[in-house]
Short mmCIF file of N, CA and C in Angstrom, two decimals:
data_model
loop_
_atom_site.label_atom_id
_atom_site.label_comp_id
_atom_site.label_asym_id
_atom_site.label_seq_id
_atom_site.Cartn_x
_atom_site.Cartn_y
_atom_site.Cartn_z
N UNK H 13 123.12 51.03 167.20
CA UNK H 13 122.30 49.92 167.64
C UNK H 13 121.22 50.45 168.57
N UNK H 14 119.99 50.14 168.42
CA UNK H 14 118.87 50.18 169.26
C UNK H 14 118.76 49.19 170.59
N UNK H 15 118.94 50.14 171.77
CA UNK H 15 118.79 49.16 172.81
C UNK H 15 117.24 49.57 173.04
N UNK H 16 116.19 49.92 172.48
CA UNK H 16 115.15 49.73 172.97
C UNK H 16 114.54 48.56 173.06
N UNK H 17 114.76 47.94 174.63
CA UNK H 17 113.83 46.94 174.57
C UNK H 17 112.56 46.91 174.92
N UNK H 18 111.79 46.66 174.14
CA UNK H 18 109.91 46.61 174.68
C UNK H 18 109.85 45.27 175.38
N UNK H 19 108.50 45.64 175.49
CA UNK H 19 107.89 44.10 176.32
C UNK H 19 106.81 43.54 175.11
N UNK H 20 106.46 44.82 174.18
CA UNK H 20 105.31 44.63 173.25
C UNK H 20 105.89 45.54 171.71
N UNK H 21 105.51 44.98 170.94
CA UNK H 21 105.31 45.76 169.54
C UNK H 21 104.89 47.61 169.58
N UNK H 22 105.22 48.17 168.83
CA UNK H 22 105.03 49.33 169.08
C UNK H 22 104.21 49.89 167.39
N UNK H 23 103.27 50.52 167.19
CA UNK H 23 102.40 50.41 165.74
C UNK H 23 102.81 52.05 165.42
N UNK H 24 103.96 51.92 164.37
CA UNK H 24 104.22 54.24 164.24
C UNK H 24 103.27 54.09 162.78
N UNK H 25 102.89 55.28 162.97
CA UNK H 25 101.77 55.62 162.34
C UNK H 25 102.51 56.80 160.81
N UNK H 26 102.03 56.27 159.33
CA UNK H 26 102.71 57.20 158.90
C UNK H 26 102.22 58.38 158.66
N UNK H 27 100.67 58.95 159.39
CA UNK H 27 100.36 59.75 159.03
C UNK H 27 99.59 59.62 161.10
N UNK H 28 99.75 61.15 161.76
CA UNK H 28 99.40 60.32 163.44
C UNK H 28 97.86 60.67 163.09
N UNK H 29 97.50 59.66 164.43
CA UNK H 29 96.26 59.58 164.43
C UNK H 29 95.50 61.00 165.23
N UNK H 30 94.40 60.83 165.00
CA UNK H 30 93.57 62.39 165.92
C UNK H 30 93.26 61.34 167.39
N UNK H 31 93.73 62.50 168.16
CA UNK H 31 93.01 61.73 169.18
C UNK H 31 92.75 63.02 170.39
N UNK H 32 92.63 62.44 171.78
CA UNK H 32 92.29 63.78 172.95
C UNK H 32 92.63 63.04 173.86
N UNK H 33 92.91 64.23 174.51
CA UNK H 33 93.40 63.83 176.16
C UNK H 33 92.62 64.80 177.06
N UNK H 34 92.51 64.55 178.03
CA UNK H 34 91.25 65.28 179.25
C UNK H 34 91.87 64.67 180.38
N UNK H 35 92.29 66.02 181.28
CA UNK H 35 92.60 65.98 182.67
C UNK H 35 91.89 66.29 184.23
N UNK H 36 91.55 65.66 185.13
CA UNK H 36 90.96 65.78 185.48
C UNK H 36 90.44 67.27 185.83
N UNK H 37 89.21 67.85 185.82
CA UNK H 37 88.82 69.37 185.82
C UNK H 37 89.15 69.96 185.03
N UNK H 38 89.87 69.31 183.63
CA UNK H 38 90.33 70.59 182.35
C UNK H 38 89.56 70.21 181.19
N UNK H 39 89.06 71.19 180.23
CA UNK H 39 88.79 70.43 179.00
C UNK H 39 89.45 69.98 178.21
N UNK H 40 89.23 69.00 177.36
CA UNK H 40 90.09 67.98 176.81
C UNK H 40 90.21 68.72 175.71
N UNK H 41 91.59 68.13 174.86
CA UNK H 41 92.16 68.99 173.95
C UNK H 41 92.77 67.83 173.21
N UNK H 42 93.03 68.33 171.56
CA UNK H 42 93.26 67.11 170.81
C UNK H 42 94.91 67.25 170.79
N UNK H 43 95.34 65.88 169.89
CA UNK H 43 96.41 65.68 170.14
C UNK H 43 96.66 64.78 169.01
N UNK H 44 97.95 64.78 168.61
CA UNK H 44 98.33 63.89 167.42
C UNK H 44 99.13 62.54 168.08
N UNK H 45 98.96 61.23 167.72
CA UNK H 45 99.33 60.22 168.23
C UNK H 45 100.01 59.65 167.32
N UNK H 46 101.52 59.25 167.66
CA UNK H 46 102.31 59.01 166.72
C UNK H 46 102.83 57.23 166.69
N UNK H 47 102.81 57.26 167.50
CA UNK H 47 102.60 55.27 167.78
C UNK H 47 102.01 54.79 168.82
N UNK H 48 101.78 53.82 169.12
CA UNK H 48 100.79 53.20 170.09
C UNK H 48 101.53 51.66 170.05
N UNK H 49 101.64 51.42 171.57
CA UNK H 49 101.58 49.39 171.50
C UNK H 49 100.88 49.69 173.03
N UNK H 50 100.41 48.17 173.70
CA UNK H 50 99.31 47.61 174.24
C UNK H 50 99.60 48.61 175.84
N UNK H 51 100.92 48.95 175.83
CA UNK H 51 101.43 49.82 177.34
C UNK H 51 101.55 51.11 177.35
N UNK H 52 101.81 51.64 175.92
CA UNK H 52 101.71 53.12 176.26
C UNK H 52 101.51 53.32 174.81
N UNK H 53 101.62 54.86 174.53
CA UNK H 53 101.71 55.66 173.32
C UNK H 53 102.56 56.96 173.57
N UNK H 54 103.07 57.39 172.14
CA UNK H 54 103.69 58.60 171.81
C UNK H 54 102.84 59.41 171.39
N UNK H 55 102.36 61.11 171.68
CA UNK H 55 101.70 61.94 171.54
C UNK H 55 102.19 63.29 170.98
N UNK H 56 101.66 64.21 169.92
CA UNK H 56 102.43 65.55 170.92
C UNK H 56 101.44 66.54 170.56
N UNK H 57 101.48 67.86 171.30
CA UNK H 57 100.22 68.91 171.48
C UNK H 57 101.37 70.05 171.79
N UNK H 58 100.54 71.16 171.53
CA UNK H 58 100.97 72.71 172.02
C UNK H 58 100.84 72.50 173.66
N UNK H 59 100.08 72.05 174.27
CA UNK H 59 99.84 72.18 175.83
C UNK H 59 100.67 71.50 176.33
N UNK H 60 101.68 72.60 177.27
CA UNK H 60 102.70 71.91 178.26
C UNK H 60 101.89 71.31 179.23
N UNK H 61 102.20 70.02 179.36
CA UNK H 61 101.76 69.19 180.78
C UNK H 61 102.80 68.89 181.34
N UNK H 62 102.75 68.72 183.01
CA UNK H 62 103.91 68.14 183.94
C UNK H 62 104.01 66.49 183.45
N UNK H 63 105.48 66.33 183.99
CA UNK H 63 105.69 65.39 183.87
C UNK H 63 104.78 63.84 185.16
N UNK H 64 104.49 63.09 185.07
CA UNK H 64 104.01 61.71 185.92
C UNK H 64 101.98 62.16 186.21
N UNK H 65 101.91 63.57 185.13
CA UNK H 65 100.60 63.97 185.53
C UNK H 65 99.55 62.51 184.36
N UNK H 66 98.72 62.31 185.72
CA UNK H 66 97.57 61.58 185.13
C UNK H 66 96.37 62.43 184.07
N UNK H 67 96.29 61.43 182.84
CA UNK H 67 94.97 61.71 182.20
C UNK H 67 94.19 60.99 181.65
N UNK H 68 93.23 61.03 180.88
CA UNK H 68 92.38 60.05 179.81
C UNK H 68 92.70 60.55 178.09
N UNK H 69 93.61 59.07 177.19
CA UNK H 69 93.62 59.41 176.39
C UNK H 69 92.47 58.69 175.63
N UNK H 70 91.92 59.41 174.36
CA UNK H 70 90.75 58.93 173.80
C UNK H 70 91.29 58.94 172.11
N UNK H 71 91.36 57.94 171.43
CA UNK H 71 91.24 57.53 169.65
C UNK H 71 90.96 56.07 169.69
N UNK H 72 91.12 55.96 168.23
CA UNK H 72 90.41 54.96 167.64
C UNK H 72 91.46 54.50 166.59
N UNK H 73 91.44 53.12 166.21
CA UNK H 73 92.49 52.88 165.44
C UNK H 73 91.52 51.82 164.40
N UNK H 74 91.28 51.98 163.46
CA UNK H 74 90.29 51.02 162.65
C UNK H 74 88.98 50.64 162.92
N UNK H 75 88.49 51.79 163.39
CA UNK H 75 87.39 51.71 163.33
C UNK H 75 86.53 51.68 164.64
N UNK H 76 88.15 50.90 165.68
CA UNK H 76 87.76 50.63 166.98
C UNK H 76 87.97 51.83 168.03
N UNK H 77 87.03 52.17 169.11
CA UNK H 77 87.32 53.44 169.75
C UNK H 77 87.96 52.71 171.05
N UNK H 78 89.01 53.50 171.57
CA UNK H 78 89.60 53.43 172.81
C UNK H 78 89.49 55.15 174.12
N UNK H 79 88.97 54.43 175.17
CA UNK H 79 89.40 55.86 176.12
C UNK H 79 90.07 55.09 177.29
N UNK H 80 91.10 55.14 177.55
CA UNK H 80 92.05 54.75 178.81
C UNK H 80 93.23 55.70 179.04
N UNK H 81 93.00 55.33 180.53
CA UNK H 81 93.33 56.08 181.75
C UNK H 81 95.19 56.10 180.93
N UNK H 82 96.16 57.14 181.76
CA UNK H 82 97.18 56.84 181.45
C UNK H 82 98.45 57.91 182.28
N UNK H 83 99.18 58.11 182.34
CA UNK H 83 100.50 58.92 183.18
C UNK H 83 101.76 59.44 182.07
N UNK H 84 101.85 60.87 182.15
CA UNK H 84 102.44 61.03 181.52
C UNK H 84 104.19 60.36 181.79
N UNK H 85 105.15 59.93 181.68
CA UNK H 85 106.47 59.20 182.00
C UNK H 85 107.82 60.23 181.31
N UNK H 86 107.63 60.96 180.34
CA UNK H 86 108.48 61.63 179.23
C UNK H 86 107.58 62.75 178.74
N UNK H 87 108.27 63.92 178.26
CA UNK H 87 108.27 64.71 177.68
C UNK H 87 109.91 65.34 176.93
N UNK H 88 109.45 65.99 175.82
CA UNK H 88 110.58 66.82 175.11
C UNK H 88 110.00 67.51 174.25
N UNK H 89 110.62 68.68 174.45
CA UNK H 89 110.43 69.82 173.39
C UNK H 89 110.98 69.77 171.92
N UNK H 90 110.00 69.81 170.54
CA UNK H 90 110.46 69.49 169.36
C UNK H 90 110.09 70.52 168.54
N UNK H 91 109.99 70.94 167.12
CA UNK H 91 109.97 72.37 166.42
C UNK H 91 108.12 72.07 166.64
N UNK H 92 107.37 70.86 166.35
CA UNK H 92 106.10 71.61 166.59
C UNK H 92 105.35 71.09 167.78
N UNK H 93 105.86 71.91 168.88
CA UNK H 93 104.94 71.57 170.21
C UNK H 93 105.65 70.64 171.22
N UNK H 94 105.14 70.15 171.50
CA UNK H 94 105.99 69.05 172.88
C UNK H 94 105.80 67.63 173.04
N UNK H 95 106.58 66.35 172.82
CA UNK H 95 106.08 65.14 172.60
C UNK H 95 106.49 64.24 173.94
N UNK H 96 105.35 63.86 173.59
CA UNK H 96 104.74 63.04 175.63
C UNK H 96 104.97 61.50 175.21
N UNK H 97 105.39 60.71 175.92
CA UNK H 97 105.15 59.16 176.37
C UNK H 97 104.39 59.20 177.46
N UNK H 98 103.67 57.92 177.06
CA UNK H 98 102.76 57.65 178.44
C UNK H 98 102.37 56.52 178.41
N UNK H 99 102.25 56.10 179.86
CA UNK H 99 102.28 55.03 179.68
C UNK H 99 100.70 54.71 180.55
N UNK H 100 100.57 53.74 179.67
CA UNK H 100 98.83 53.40 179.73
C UNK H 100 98.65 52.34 180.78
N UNK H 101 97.42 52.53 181.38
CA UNK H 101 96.95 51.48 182.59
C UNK H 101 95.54 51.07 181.76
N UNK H 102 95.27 49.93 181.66
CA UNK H 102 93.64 49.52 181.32
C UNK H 102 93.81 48.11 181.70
N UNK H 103 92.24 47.89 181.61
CA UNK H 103 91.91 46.12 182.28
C UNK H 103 92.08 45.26 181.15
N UNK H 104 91.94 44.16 181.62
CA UNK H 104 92.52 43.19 180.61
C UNK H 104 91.39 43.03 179.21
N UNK H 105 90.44 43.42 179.27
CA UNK H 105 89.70 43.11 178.12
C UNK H 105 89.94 43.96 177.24
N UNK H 106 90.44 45.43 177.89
CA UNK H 106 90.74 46.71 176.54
C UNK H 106 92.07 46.18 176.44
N UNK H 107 93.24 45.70 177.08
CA UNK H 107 94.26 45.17 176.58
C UNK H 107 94.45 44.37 175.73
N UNK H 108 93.13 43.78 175.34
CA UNK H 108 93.06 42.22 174.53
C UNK H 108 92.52 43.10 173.22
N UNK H 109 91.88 43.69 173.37
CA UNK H 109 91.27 44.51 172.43
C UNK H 109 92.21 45.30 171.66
N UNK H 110 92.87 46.31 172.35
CA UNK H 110 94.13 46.74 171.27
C UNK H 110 95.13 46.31 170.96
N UNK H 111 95.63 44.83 171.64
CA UNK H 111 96.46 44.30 171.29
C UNK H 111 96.36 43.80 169.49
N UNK H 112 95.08 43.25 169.22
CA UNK H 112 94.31 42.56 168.48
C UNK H 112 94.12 43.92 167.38
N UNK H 113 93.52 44.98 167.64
CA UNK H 113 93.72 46.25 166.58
C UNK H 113 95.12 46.62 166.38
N UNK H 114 95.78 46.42 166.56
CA UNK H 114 97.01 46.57 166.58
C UNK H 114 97.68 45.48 165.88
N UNK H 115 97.51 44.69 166.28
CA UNK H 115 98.04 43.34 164.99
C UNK H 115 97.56 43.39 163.86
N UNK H 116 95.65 43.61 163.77
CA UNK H 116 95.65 43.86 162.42
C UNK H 116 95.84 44.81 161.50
N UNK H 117 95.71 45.84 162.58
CA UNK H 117 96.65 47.58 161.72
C UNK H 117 98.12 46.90 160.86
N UNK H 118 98.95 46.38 161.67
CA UNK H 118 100.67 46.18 161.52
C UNK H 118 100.21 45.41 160.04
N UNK H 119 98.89 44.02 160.42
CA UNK H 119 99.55 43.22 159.33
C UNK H 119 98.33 43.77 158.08
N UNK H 120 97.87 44.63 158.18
CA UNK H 120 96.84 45.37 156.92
C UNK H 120 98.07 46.63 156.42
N UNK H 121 98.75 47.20 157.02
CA UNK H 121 100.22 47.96 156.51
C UNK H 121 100.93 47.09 155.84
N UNK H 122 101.59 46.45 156.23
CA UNK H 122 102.65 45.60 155.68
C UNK H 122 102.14 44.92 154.57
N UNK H 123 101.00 44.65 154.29
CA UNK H 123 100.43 43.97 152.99
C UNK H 123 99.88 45.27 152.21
N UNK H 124 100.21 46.29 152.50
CA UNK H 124 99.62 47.19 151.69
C UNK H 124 98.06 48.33 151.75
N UNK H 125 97.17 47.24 152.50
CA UNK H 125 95.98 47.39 152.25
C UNK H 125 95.14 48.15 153.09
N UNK H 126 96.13 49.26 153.61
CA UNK H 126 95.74 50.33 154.73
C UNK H 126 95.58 51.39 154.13
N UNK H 127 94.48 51.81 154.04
CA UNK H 127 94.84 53.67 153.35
C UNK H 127 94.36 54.51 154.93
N UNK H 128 95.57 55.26 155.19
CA UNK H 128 95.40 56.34 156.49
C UNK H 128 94.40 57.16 156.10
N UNK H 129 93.89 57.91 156.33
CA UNK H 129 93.10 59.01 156.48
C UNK H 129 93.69 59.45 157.08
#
């Protein structure tokens, strides 16, 4: 049984998305994004980061671009590279915004009519 309880929907991706992360004073480096809902996302990259370290993650999910602030919360080591939770801080209008790309990602999947790139 799954005791994961969310507060929000969570969107896993069957193919992850491209995206980047940039820390403050480092250059940003890409990263594969493996689900996303409106509070955080799952990531993972070759670059070990500390754990509760702040960054800016940056993708796009249909078309729509997102860059918000975020804290890393989790890490674990897996066969390719290292996979991060984090959990996202943004204002309420980018919250409304991916909430809304995010519903129509889930319900353009579920009817079929998504082709990933």
């Amino acid at each position: 049984m799954d005791n994961n309880q969310r507060e929000f929907f969570r969107v896993r991706f069957n193919k992850p998305l491209e995206g980047e992360v940039s820390i403050l004073n480092k250059d940003p480096f890409q990263i594969e994004i493996h689900d996303v809902s409106v509070k955080g996302l799952r990531f993972s990259s070759d670059v070990d980061l500390p754990l509760h370290k702040d960054l800016m993650c940056s993708f796009s999910i249909l078309d729509c671009s997102f860059k918000m602030k975020g804290s890393i919360v989790r890490k674990s080591p897996e066969r390719k590279g290292i996979d991060y939770g984090v959990i996202l801080k943004q204002d309420p209008v980018t919250f409304s915004e991916l909430f809304k790309q995010l519903n129509y990602y889930q319900i353009r999947k579920r009817k079929g009519t998504l082709e990933e790139v």
